[in-house]
CSV table of C-alpha atoms in Angstrom, one decimal:
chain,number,residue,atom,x,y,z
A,1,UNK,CA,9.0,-10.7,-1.8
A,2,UNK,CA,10.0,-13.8,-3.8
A,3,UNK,CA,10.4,-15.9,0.1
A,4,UNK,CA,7.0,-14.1,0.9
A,5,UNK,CA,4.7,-15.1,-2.2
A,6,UNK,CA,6.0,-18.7,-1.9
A,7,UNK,CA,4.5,-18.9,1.0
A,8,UNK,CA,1.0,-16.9,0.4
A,9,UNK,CA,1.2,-17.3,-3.6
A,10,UNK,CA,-0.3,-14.5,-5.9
A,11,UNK,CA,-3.0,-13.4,-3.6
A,12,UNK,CA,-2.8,-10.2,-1.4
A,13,UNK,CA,1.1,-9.9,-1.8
A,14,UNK,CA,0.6,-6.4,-2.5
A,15,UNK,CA,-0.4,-6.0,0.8
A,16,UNK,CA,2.9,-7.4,2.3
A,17,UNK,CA,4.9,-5.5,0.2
A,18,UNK,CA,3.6,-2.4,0.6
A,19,UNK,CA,3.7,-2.5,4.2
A,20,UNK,CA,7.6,-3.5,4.5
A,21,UNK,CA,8.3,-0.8,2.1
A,22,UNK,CA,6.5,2.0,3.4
A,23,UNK,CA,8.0,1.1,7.0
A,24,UNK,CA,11.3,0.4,4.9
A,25,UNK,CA,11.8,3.8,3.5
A,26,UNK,CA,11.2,5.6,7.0
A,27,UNK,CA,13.8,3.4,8.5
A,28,UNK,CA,16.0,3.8,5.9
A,29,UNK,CA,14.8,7.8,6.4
A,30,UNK,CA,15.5,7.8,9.7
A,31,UNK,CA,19.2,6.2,9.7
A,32,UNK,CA,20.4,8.5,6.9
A,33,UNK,CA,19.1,11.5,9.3
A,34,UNK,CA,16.5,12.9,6.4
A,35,UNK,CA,13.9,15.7,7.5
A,36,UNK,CA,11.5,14.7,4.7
A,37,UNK,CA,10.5,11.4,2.7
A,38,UNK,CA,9.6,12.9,-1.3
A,39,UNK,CA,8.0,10.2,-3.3
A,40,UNK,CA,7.4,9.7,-7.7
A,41,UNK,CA,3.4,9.3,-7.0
A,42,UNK,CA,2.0,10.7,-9.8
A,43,UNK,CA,-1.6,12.1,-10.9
A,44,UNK,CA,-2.6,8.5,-12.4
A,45,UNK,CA,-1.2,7.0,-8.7
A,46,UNK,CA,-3.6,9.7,-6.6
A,47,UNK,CA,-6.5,9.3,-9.0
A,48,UNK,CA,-6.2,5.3,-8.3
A,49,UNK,CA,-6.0,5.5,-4.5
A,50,UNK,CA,-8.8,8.0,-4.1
A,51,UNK,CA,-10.9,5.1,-6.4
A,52,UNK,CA,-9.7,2.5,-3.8
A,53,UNK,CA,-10.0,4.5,-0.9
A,54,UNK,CA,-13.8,4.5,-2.0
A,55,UNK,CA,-14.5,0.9,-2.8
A,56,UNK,CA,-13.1,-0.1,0.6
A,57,UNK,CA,-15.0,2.6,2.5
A,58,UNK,CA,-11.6,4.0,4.2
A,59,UNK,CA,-12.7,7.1,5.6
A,60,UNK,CA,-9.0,7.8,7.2
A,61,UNK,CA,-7.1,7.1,4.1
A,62,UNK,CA,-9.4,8.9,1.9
A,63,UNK,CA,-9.3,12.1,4.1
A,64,UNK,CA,-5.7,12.3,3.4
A,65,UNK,CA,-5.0,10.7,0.3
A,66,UNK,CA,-4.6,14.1,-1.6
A,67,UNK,CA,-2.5,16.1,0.6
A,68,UNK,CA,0.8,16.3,-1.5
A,69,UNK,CA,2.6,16.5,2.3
A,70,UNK,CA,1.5,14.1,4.7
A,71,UNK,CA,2.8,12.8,8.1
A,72,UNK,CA,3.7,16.6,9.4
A,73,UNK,CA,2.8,15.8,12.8
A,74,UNK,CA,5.2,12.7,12.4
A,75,UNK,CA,9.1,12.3,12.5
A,76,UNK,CA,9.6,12.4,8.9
A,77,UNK,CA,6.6,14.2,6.5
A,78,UNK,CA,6.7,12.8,3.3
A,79,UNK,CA,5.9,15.0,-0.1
A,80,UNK,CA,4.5,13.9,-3.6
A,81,UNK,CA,5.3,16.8,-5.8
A,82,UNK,CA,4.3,14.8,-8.9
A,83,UNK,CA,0.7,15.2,-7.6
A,84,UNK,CA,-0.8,16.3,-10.7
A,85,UNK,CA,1.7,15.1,-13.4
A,86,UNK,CA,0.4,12.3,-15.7
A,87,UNK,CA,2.2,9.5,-15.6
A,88,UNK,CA,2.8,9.5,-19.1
A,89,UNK,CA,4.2,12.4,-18.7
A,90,UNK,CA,6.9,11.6,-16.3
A,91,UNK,CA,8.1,8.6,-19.1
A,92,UNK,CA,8.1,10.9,-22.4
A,93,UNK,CA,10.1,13.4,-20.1
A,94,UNK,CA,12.4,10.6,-18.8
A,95,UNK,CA,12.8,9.4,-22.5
A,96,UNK,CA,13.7,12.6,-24.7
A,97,UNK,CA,15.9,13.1,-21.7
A,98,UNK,CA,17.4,9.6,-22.0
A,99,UNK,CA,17.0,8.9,-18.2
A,100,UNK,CA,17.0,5.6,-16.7
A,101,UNK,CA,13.6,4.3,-15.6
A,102,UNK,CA,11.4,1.2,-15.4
A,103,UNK,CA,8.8,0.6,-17.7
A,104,UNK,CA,8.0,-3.2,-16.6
A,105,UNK,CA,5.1,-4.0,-14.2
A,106,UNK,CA,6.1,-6.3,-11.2
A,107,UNK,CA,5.7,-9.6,-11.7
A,108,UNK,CA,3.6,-10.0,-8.2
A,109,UNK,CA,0.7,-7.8,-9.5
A,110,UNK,CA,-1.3,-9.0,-12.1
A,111,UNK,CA,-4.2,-9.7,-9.9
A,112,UNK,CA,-3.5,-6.4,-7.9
A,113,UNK,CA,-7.0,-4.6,-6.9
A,114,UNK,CA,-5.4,-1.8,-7.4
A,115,UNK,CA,-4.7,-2.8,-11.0
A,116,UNK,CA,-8.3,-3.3,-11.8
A,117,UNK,CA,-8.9,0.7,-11.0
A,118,UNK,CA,-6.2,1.5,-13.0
A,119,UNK,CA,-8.1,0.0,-16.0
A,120,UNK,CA,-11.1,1.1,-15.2
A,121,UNK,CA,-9.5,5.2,-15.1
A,122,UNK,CA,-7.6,4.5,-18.2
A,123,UNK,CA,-11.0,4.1,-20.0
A,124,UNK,CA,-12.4,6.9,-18.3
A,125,UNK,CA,-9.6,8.8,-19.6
A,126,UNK,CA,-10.1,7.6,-23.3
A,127,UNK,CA,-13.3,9.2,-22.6
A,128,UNK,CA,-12.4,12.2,-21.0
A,129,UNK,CA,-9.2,13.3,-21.1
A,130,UNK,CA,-9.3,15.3,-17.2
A,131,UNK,CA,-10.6,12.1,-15.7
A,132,UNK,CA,-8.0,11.6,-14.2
A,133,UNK,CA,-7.2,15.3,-12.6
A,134,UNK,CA,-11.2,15.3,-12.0
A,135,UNK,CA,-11.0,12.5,-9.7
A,136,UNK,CA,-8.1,14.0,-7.6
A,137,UNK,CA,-9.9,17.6,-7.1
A,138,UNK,CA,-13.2,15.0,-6.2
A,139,UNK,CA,-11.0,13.7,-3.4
A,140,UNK,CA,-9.7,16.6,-2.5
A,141,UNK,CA,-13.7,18.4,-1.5
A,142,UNK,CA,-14.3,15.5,-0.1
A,143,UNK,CA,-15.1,16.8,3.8
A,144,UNK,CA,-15.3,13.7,6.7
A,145,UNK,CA,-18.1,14.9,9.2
A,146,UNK,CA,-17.2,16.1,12.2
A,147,UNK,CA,-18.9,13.3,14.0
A,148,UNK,CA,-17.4,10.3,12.3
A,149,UNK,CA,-14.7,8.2,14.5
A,150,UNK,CA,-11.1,8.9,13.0
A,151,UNK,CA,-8.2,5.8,14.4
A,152,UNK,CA,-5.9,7.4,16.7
A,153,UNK,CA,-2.0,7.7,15.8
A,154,UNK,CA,0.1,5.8,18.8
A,155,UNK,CA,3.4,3.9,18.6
A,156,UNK,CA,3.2,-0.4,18.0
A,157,UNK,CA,3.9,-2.1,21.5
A,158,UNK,CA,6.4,-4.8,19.9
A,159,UNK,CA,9.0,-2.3,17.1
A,160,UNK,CA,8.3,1.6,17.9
A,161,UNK,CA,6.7,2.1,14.7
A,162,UNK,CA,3.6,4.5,14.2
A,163,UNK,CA,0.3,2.8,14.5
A,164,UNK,CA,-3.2,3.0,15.4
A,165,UNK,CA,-3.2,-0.8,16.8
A,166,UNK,CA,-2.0,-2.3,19.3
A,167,UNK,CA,0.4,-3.6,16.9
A,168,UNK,CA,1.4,-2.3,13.5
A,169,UNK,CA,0.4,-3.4,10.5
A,170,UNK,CA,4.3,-4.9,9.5
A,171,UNK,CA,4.5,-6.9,12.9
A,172,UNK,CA,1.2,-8.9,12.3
A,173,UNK,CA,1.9,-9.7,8.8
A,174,UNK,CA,5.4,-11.0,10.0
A,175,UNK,CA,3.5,-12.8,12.9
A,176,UNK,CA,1.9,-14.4,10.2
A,177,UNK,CA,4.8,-15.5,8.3
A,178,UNK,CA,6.2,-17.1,11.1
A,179,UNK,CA,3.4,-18.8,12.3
A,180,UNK,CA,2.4,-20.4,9.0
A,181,UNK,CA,-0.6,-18.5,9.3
A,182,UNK,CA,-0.1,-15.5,6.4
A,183,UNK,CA,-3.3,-14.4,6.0
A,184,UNK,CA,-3.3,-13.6,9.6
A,185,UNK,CA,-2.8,-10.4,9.2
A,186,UNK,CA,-5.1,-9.8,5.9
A,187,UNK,CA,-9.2,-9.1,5.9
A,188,UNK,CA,-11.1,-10.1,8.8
A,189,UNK,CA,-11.4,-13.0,11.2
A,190,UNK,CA,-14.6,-14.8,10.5
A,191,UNK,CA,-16.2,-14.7,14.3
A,192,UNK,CA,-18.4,-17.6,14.0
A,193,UNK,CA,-15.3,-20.3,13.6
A,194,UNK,CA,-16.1,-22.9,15.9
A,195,UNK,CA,-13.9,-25.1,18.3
A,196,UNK,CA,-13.2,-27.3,15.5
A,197,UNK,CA,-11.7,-24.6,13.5
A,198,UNK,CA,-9.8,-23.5,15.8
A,199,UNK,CA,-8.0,-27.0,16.1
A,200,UNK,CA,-7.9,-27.3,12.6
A,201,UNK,CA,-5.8,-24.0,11.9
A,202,UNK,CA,-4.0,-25.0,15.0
A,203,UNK,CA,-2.8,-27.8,12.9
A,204,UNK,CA,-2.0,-26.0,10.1
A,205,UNK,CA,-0.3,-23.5,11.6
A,206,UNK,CA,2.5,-26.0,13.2
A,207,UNK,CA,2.9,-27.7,9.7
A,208,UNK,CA,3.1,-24.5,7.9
A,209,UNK,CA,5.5,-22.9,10.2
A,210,UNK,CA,7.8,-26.2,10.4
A,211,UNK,CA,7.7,-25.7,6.1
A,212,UNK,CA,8.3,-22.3,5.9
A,213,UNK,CA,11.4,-21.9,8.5
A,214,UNK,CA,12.8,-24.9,6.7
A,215,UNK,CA,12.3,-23.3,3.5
A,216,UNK,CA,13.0,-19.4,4.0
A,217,UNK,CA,14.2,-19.0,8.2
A,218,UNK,CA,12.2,-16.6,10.1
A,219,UNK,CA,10.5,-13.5,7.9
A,220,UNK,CA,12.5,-10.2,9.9
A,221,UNK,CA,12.2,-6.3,9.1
């Protein structure tokens, strides 16, 4: 991550690095032979990505985002049986039990979106203090109509890995990288670039990619 937001900056690294390690920890799954990926998402972490599910309008994530087992139909399910444990829970428990854990932020995400709901249910929690379990048992009634276009699960054509592209979402984001071009993978195009543009990021691209394998080599998986 270091390599990757010298090249982006502070902006959207979130995104790369919760990509690689989502795909990271099923590899890593996969070579040790594990049946079942179980995770330390907590209530405050569920509350937050049902919140952010919402704001972006992502009807697939949102429909799923509760389920303490996910991925069943998959290779390896994973399991968050932390669900509906506050997070300050999980540290006073860890500290009267004098376990090691981290209690530092990374250094990446100050600007995270993500961090901005968190805010926003801590102060609904000073308010009420089930906020935060009200929001997960919200999320979990929610019920996607029956008529409404869900992405279909296949396999990415370029490394194996589950996706609903053509190409998953860790091979365009290292496309990216190695282009010079990392917000390739982030957002969406803007379709009315003209011919111009086109040259113009052409441009970029080369210099960009000429910098960045001078400075870091090739970004890899």
């Amino acid at each position: 991550m270091d390599d990757i937001v010298k090249a982006i900056g502070l902006k959207n690294n979130c995104t790369f690095c919760g990509v690689f390690r989502r795909q990271a920890l099923d590899r890593g799954a996969a070579l040790l032979k594990a049946d079942k990926i179980v995770t330390g998402h907590n209530a405050d972490d569920i509350a937050e990505t049902v919140l952010l599910n919402i704001l972006r309008g992502d009807i697939a994530r949102l429909s799923r985002c509760t389920f303490i087992t996910t991925g069943e139909d998959g290779p390896i399910p994973r399991c968050k049986p932390f669900k509906y444990t506050y997070e300050k829970e999980i540290v006073m428990y860890a500290y009267f039990k004098k376990l090691d854990y981290f209690s530092t932020e990374c250094i990446y995400s100050p600007n995270a979106y993500r961090g901005f709901a968190r805010e926003f249910i801590k102060d609904l929690e000073r308010m009420r203090p089930r906020a935060i379990l009200d929001i997960i048992k919200s999320g979990e009634n929610f019920r996607i109509s029956t008529t409404t276009k869900m992405p279909e699960q296949g396999k990415c054509e370029r490394c194996g890995y589950i996706s609903s592209q053509r190409l998953c979402k860790a091979c365009v984001l290292l496309d990216g990288l190695n282009r010079g071009l990392p917000k390739l993978g982030i957002g969406r195009t803007n379709a009315g670039s003209g011919a111009g543009d086109s040259k113009e990021r052409a441009k970029h691209s080369e210099r960009n990619t000429s910098s960045l394998q001078g400075k870091h080599g090739n970004f890899d998986f």
